[in-house]
Coordinates of C-alpha atoms and ligand atoms in Angstrom, one line a residue:
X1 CA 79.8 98.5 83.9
X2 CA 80.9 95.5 85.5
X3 CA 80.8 95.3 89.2
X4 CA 83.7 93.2 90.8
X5 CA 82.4 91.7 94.5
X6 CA 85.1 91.7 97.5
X7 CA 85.3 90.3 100.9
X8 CA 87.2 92.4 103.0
X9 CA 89.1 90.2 106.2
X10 CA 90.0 92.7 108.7
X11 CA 88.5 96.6 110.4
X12 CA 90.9 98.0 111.8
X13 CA 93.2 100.5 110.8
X14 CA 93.8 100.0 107.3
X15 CA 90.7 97.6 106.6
X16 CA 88.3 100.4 107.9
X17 CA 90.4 103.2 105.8
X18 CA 90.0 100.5 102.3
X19 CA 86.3 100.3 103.1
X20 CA 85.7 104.3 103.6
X21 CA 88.2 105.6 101.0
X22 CA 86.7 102.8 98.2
X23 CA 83.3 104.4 99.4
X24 CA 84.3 108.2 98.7
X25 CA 86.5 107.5 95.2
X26 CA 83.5 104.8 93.8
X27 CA 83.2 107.1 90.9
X28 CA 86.3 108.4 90.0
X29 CA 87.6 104.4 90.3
X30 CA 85.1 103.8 88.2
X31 CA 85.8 106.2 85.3
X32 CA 88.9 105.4 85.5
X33 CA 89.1 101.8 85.5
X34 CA 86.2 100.6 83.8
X35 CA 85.1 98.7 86.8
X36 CA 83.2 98.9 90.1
X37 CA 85.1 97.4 93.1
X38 CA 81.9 96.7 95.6
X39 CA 82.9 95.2 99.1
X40 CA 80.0 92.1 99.9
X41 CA 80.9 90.7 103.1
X42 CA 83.5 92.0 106.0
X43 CA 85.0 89.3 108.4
X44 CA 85.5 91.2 111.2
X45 CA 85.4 90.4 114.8
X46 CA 84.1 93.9 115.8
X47 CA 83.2 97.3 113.5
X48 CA 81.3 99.1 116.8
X49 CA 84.6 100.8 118.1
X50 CA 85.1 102.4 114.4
X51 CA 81.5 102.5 113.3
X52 CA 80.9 106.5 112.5
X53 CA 80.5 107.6 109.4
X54 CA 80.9 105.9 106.4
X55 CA 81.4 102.9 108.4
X56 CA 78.2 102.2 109.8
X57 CA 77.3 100.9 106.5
X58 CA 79.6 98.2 106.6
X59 CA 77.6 96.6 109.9
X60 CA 75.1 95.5 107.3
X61 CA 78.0 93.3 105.4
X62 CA 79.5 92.1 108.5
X63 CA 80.2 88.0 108.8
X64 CA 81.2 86.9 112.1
X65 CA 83.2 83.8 110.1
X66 CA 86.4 83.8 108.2
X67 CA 84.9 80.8 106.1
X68 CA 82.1 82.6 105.0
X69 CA 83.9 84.9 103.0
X70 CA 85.6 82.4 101.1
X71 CA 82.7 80.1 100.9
X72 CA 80.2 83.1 99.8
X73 CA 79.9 82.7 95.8
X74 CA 79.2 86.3 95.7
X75 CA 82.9 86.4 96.6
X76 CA 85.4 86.8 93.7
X77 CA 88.4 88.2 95.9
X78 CA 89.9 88.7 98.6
X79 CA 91.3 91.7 100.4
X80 CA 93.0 90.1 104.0
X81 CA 93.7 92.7 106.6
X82 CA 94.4 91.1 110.0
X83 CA 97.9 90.5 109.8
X84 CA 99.9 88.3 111.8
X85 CA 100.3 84.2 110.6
X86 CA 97.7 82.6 112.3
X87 CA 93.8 83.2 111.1
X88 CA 95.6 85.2 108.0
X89 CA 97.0 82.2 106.5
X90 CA 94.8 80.0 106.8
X91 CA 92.0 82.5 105.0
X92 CA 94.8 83.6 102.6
X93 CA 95.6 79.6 101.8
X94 CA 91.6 78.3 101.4
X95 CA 90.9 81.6 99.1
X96 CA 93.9 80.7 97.1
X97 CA 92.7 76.9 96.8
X98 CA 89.3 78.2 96.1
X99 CA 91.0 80.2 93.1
X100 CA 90.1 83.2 94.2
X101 CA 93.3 86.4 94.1
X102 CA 94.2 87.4 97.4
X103 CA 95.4 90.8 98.2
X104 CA 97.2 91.6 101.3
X105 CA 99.0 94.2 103.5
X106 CA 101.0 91.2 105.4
X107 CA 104.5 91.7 105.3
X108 CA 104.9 89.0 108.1
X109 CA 103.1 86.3 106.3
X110 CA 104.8 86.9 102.9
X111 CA 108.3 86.5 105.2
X112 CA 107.9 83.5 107.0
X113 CA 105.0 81.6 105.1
X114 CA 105.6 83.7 101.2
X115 CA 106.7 80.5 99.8
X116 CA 104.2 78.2 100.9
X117 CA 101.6 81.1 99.5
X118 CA 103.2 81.6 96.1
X119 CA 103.4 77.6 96.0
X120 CA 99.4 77.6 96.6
X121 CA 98.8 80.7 94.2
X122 CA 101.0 79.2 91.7
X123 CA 99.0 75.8 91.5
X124 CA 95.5 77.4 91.8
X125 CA 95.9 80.2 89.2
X126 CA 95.3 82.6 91.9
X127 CA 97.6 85.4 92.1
X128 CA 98.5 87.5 95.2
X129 CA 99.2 91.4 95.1
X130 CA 100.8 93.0 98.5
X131 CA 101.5 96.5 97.3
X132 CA 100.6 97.7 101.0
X133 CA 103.2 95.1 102.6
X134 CA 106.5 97.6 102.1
X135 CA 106.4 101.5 102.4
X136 CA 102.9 101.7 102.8
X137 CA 101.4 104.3 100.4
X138 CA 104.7 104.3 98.0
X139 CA 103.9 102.2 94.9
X140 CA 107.5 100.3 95.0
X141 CA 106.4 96.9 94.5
X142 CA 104.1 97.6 91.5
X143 CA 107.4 99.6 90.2
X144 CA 109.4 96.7 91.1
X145 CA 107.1 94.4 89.1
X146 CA 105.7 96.4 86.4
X147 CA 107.0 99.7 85.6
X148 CA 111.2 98.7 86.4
X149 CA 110.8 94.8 84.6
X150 CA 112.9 95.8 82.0
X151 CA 115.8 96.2 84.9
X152 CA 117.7 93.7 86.6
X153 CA 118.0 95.2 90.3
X154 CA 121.7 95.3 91.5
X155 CA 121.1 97.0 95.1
X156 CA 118.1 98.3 96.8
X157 CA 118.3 99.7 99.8
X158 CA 115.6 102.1 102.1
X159 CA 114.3 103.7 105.3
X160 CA 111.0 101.5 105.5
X161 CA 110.5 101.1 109.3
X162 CA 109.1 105.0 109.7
X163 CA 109.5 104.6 113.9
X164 CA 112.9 103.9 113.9
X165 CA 113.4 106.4 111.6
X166 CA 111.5 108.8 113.5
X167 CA 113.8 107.8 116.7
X168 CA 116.9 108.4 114.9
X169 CA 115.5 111.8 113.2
X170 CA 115.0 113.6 116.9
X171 CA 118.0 111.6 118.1
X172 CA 120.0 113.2 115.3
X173 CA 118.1 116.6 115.1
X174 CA 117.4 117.7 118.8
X175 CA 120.2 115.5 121.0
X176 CA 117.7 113.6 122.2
X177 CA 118.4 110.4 123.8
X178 CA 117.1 106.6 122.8
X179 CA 114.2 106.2 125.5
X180 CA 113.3 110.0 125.0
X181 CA 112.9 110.1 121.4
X182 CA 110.7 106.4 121.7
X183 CA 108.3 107.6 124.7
X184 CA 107.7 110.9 122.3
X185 CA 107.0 108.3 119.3
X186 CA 105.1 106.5 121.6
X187 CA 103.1 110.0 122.4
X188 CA 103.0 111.0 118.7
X189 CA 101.3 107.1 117.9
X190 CA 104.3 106.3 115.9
X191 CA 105.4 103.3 118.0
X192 CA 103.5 100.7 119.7
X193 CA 103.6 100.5 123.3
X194 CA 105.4 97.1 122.7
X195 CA 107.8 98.7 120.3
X196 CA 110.4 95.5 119.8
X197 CA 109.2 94.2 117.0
X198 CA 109.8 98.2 115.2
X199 CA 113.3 98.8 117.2
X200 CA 114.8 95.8 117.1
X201 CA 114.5 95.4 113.5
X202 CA 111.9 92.5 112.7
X203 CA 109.4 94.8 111.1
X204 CA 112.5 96.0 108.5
X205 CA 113.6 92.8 108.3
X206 CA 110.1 91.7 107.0
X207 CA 110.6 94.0 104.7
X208 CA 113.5 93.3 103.6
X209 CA 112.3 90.0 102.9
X210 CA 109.5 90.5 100.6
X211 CA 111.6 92.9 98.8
X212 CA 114.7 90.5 98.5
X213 CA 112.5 87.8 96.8
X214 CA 111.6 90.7 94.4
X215 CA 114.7 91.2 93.8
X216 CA 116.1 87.6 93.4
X217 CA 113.2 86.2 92.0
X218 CA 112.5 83.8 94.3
X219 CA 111.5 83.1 98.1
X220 CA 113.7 84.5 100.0
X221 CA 114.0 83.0 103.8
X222 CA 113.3 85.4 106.9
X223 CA 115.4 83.3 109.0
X224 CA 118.4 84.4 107.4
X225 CA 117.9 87.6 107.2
X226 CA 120.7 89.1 109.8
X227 CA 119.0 91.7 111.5
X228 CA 120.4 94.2 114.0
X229 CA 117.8 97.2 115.7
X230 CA 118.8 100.6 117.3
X231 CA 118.4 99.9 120.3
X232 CA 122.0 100.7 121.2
X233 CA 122.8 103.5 119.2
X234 CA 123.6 106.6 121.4
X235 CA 123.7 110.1 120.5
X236 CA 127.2 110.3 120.6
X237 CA 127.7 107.9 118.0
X238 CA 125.2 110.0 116.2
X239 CA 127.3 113.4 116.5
X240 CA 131.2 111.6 115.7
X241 CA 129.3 109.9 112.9
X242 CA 128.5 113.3 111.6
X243 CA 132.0 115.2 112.7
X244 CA 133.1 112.8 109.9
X245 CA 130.7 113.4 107.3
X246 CA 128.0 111.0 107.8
X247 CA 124.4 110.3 109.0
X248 CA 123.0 107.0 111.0
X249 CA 120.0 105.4 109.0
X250 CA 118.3 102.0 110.1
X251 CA 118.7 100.4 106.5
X252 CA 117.1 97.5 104.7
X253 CA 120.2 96.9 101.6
X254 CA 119.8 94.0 99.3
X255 CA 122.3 93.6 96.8
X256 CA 121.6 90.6 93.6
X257 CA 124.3 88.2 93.7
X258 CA 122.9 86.6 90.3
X259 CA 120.1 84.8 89.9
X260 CA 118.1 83.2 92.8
X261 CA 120.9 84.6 94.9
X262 CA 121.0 87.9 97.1
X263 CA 122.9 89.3 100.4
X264 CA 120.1 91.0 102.5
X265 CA 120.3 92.5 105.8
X266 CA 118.8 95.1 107.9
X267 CA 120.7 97.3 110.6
X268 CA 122.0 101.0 111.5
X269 CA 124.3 102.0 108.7
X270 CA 126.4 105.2 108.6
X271 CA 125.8 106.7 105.0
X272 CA 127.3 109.7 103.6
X273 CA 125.7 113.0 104.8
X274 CA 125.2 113.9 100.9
X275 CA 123.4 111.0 100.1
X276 CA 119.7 111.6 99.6
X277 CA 118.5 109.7 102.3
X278 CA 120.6 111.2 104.6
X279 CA 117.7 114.1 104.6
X280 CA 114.6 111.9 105.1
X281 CA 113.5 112.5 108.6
X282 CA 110.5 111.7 110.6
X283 CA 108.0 108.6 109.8
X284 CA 108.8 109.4 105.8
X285 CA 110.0 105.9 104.1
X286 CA 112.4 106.0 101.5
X287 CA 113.8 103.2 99.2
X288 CA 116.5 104.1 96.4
X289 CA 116.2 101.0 93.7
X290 CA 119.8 100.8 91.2
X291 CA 118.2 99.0 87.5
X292 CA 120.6 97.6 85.5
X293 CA 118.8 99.7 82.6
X294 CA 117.5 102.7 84.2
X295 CA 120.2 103.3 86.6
X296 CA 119.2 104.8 90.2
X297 CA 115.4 105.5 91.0
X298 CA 114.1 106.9 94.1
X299 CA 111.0 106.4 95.9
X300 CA 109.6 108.3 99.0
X301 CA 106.3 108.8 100.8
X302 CA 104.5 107.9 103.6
X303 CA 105.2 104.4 104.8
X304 CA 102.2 103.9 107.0
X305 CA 98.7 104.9 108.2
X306 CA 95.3 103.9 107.4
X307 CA 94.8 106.1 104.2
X308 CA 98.0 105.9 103.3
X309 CA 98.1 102.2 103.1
X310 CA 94.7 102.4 101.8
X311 CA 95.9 103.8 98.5
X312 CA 98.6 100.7 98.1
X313 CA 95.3 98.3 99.3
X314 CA 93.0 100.4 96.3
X315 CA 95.3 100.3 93.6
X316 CA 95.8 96.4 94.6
X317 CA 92.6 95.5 94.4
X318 CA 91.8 97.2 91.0
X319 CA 94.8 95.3 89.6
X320 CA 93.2 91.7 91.1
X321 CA 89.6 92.9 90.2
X322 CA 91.0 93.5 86.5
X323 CA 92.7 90.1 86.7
X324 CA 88.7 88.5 87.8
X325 CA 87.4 90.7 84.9
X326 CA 89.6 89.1 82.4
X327 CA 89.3 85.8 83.6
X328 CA 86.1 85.6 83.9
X329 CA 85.1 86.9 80.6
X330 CA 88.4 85.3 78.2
X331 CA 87.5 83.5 75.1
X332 CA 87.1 79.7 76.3
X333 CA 90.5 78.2 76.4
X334 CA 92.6 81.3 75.5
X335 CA 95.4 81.0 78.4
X336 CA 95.4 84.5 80.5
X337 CA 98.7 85.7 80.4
X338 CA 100.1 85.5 84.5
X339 CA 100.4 88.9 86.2
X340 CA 103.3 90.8 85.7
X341 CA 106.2 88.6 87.6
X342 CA 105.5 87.8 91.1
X343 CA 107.7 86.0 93.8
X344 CA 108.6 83.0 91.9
X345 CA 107.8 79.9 94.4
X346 CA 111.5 78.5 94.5
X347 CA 113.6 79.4 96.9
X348 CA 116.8 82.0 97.2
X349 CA 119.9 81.9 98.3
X350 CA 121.0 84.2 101.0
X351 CA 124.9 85.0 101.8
X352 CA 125.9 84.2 104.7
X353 CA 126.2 87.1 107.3
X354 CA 129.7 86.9 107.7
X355 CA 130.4 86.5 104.3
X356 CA 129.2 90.3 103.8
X357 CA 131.7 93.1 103.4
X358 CA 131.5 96.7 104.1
X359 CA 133.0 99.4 106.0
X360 CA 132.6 99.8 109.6
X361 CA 132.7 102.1 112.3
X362 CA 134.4 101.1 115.2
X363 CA 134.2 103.3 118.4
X364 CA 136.5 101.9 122.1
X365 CA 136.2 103.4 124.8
X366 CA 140.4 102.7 125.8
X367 CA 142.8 104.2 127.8
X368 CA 144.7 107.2 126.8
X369 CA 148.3 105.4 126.5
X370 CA 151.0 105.5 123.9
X371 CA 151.2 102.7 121.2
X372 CA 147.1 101.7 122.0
X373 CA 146.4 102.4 118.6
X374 CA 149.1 100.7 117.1
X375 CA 148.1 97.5 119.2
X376 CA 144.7 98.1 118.0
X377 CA 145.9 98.8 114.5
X378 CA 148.5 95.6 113.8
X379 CA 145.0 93.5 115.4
X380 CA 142.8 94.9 112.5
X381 CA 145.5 94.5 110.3
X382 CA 146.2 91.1 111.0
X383 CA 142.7 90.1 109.9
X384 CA 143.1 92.1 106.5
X385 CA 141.6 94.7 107.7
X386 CA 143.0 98.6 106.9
X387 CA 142.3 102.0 109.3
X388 CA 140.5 104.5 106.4
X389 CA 140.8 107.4 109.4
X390 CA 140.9 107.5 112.8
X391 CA 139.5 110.1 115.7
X392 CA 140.5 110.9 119.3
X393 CA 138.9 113.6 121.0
X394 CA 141.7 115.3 122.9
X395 CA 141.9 113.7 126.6
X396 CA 143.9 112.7 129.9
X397 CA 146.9 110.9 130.0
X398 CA 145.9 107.5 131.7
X399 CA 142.4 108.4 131.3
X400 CA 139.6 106.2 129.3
X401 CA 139.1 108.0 126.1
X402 CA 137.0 107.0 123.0
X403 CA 138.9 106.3 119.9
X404 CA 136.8 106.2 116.8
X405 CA 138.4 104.1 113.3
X406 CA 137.1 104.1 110.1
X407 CA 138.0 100.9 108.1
X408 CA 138.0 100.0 104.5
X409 CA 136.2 97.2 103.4
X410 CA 136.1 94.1 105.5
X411 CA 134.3 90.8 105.7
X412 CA 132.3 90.0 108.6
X413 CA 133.2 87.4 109.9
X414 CA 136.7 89.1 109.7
X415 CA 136.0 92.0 111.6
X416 CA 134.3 89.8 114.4
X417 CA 136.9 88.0 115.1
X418 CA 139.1 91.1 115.3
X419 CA 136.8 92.5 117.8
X420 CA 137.3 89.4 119.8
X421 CA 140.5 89.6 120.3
X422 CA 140.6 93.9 120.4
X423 CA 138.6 93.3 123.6
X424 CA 140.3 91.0 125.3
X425 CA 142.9 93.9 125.3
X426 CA 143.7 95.2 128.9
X427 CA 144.0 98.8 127.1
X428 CA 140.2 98.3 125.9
X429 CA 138.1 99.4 128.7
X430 CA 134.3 99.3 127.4
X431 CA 132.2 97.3 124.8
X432 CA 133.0 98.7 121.1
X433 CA 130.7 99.9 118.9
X434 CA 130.6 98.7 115.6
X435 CA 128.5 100.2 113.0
X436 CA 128.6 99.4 109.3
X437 CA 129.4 102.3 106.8
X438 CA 128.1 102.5 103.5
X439 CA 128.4 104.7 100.6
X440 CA 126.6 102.3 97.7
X441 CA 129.2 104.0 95.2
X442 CA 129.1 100.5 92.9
Ligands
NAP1 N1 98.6 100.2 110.1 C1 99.5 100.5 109.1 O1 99.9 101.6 109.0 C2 100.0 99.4 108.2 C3 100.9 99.7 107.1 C4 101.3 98.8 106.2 C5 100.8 97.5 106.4 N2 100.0 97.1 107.4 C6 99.5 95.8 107.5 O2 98.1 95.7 107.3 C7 97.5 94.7 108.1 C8 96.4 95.2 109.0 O3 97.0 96.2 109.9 P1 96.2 97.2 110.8 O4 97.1 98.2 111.3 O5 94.9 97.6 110.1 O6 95.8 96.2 112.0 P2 94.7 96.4 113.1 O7 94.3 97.8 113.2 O8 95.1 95.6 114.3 O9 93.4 95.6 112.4 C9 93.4 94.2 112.3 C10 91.9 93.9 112.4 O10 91.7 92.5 112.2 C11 90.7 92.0 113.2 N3 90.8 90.6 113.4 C12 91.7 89.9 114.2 N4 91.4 88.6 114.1 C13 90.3 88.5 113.3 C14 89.5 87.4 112.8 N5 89.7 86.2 113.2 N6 88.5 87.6 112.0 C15 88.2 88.9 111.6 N7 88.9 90.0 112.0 C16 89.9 89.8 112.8 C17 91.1 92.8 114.4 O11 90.1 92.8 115.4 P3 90.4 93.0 116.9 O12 91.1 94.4 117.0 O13 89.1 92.9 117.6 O14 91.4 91.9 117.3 C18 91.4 94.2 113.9 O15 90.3 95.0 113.8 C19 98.7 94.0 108.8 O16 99.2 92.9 108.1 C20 99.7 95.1 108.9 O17 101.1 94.6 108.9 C21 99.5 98.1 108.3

């Protein structure tokens, strides 16, 4: 049986879970793929904190050097597990130009550097698989790419940052408020003790990314990705949202504009209590995919951890041993047929954010007096914009009260510039909130 050799770039968390689990399942990946996956040489900076177990065997393949992996001839591909765009992209880069397949977990490399990457992968015959870089353990990206290419993918849309969603969940389920639900994610080791990068959106968004150039078939760029966290959702957002039949859901939605073209955007979205992922709580990621053949699939799972990760890492690195097998041992000059579609290396267009349209929430905080909402109303209105329903929670005469509208659809860009002049209003007494609503009914 042929043995395929790895270097593995990376111990920590999911490097040191790819190492153990590939240890305990040698067999039955093995039997089951014809093959034996055997990890050489490990670039890491330090295995003593993890080493127990399984993993004091990988002190004996340790390199101290990043080179060395790529440079060792033993070496025929590449499994990078340090993250970040520093160290990771340069390795990812030289094993490319050394034509050897890279896989990766790095959803923040494949954001902001993906292009340059698929360029280099494209040139060298190298592919790059990066199962592990959305919804951890959930196989969406091989789904996307192999078992979904008959579909053309008119919306995607998903939970995949499983701290916010976590936030949200005891927000939503127990009352509890912003910081408390964070420091108990932070307790439960399901948010960093930095958590910006989770709250405010960037990991989504990085997400969102790699999945939009999916989708479009073709780089999409991070920058212009509009991104909004959930930071400033309060709990009573939360329980009007639901007094009118919805549930608030950090979102990544990506809709195909045609080819090379996409809207994509990440932020809080209001979505009907009876849609499905309405009910996913806790760290669970969920991503609902609408083929233009198969009509609406569903994918849900754990969306990180070591093992779970692990599995996505696995099943990558059978695909890319496969592809070393089959290059390696081809009839001389029969071309090998490219992995199933990956990111194609030219770039997409995004829409605009302002050019987007969707419903919104809207929630004032303004003063209980007659003919406010009709002031509020002929503003919206003005900018094309029409009242769906409205809410008032009985109050005081005089007294600042919240008014809650439901719109149809609107533009952006519309709907900001209505809020710019609905807060200059002397009526309007507090920031408003504005939440998008969607229902992804077409
Ligand atoms: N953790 C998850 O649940 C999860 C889920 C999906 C995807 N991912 C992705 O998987 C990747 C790895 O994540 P992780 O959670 O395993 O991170 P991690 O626990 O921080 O592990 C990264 C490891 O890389 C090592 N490292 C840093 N610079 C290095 C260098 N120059 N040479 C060799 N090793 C170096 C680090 O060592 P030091 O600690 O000594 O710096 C650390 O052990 C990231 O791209 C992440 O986004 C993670």
């Amino acid at each position: 049986m042929r043995t395929v050799h790895i270097g593995l770039a990376g111990f920590g968390t999911v490097g040191s879970a790819v190492f153990r689990n590939l240890q305990s399942n040698a067999e039955l990946l093995a039997r089951r793929c014809g093959m034996r996956p055997e990890i050489v040489a490990i670039a890491a900076k330090n295995l003593s904190s993890r080493a127990g177990g399984a993993e004091r065997a990988a002190a004996r393949l340790l390199v101290r050097d990043l080179d060395v992996l790529v440079a060792d001839s033993r070496v025929e591909l590449i499994v990078e597990l340090i993250g970040g765009c520093g160290v990771a992209r340069r390795l990812i880069l030289s094993s490319l130009r050394a034509g050897k397949p890279v896989v990766t977990a790095n959803k923040a490399l494949l954001a902001e550097h993906g292009r340059e990457i698929f360029i280099e992968s494209r040139r060298h015959g190298a592919p790059v698989w990066f199962e592990a870089s959305v919804a951890g353990g959930i196989p969406l990206i091989q789904a996307l790419r192999e078992g979904l290419v008959a579909n053309r993918f008119r919306l995607l849309y998903g939970i995949v940052n499983g701290t916010c969603n976590y936030i949200l969940s005891r927000m939503t389920l127990e009352g509890a408020g912003f910081e408390e639900a964070l420091r108990e994610a932070q307790a439960q080791g399901f948010a960093e003790a930095d958590p910006t990068f989770d709250i405010d959106g960037y990991d989504a968004a990085h997400k969102a990314t790699v999945l939009a150039s999916l989708v479009a078939g073709g780089c999409v760029n991070f920058r212009k990705v509009p991104v909004e966290g959930i930071r400033h959702i309060t709990v009573e957002d939360i329980r009007f949202a639901q007094r009118l039949g919805y549930a608030l859901k950090l979102l990544a939605i990506i809709r195909s504009l045609g080819p090379n073209h996409v809207e994509v955007r990440v932020h809080p979205t209001l979505i009907p209590v009876t849609n499905r992922l309405a009910s996913i709580h806790g760290v669970t990621n969920a991503v609902m995919v609408r083929g233009s053949v198969v009509g609406d699939v569903e994918f849900s799972g754990p969306g990180a951890g070591g093992d779970a990760t692990s599995s996505a890492v696995i099943s990558d690195l059978m695909e890319a041993a496969r592809h070393v097998v089959l290059q390696k041992e081809r009839v001389k000059g029969a071309p090998l047929p490219q992995p199933p579609s990956a990111v194609g290396s030219v770039a997409s267009r995004v829409a605009p954010a302002e050019s987007i349209v969707s419903r919104y929430y809207l929630r004032l905080g303004v003063l209980d007096r007659p003919g406010v909402l009709a002031r509020i109303a002929s503003i919206l209105g003005a900018a094309k914009i029409g009242i769906s329903s409205v809410l008032q929670p009985e109050g005081h005469e005089g007294r600042v009260v919240p008014l809650i509208l439901m719109t149809h659809d609107a533009r952006h860009g519309a709907m900001l510039g209505a809020l710019a002049r609905i807060r200059r209003l002397p009526v309007v007494k507090s920031r408003p909130v504005v939440l998008r609503v969607e229902t992804f009914e077409s």
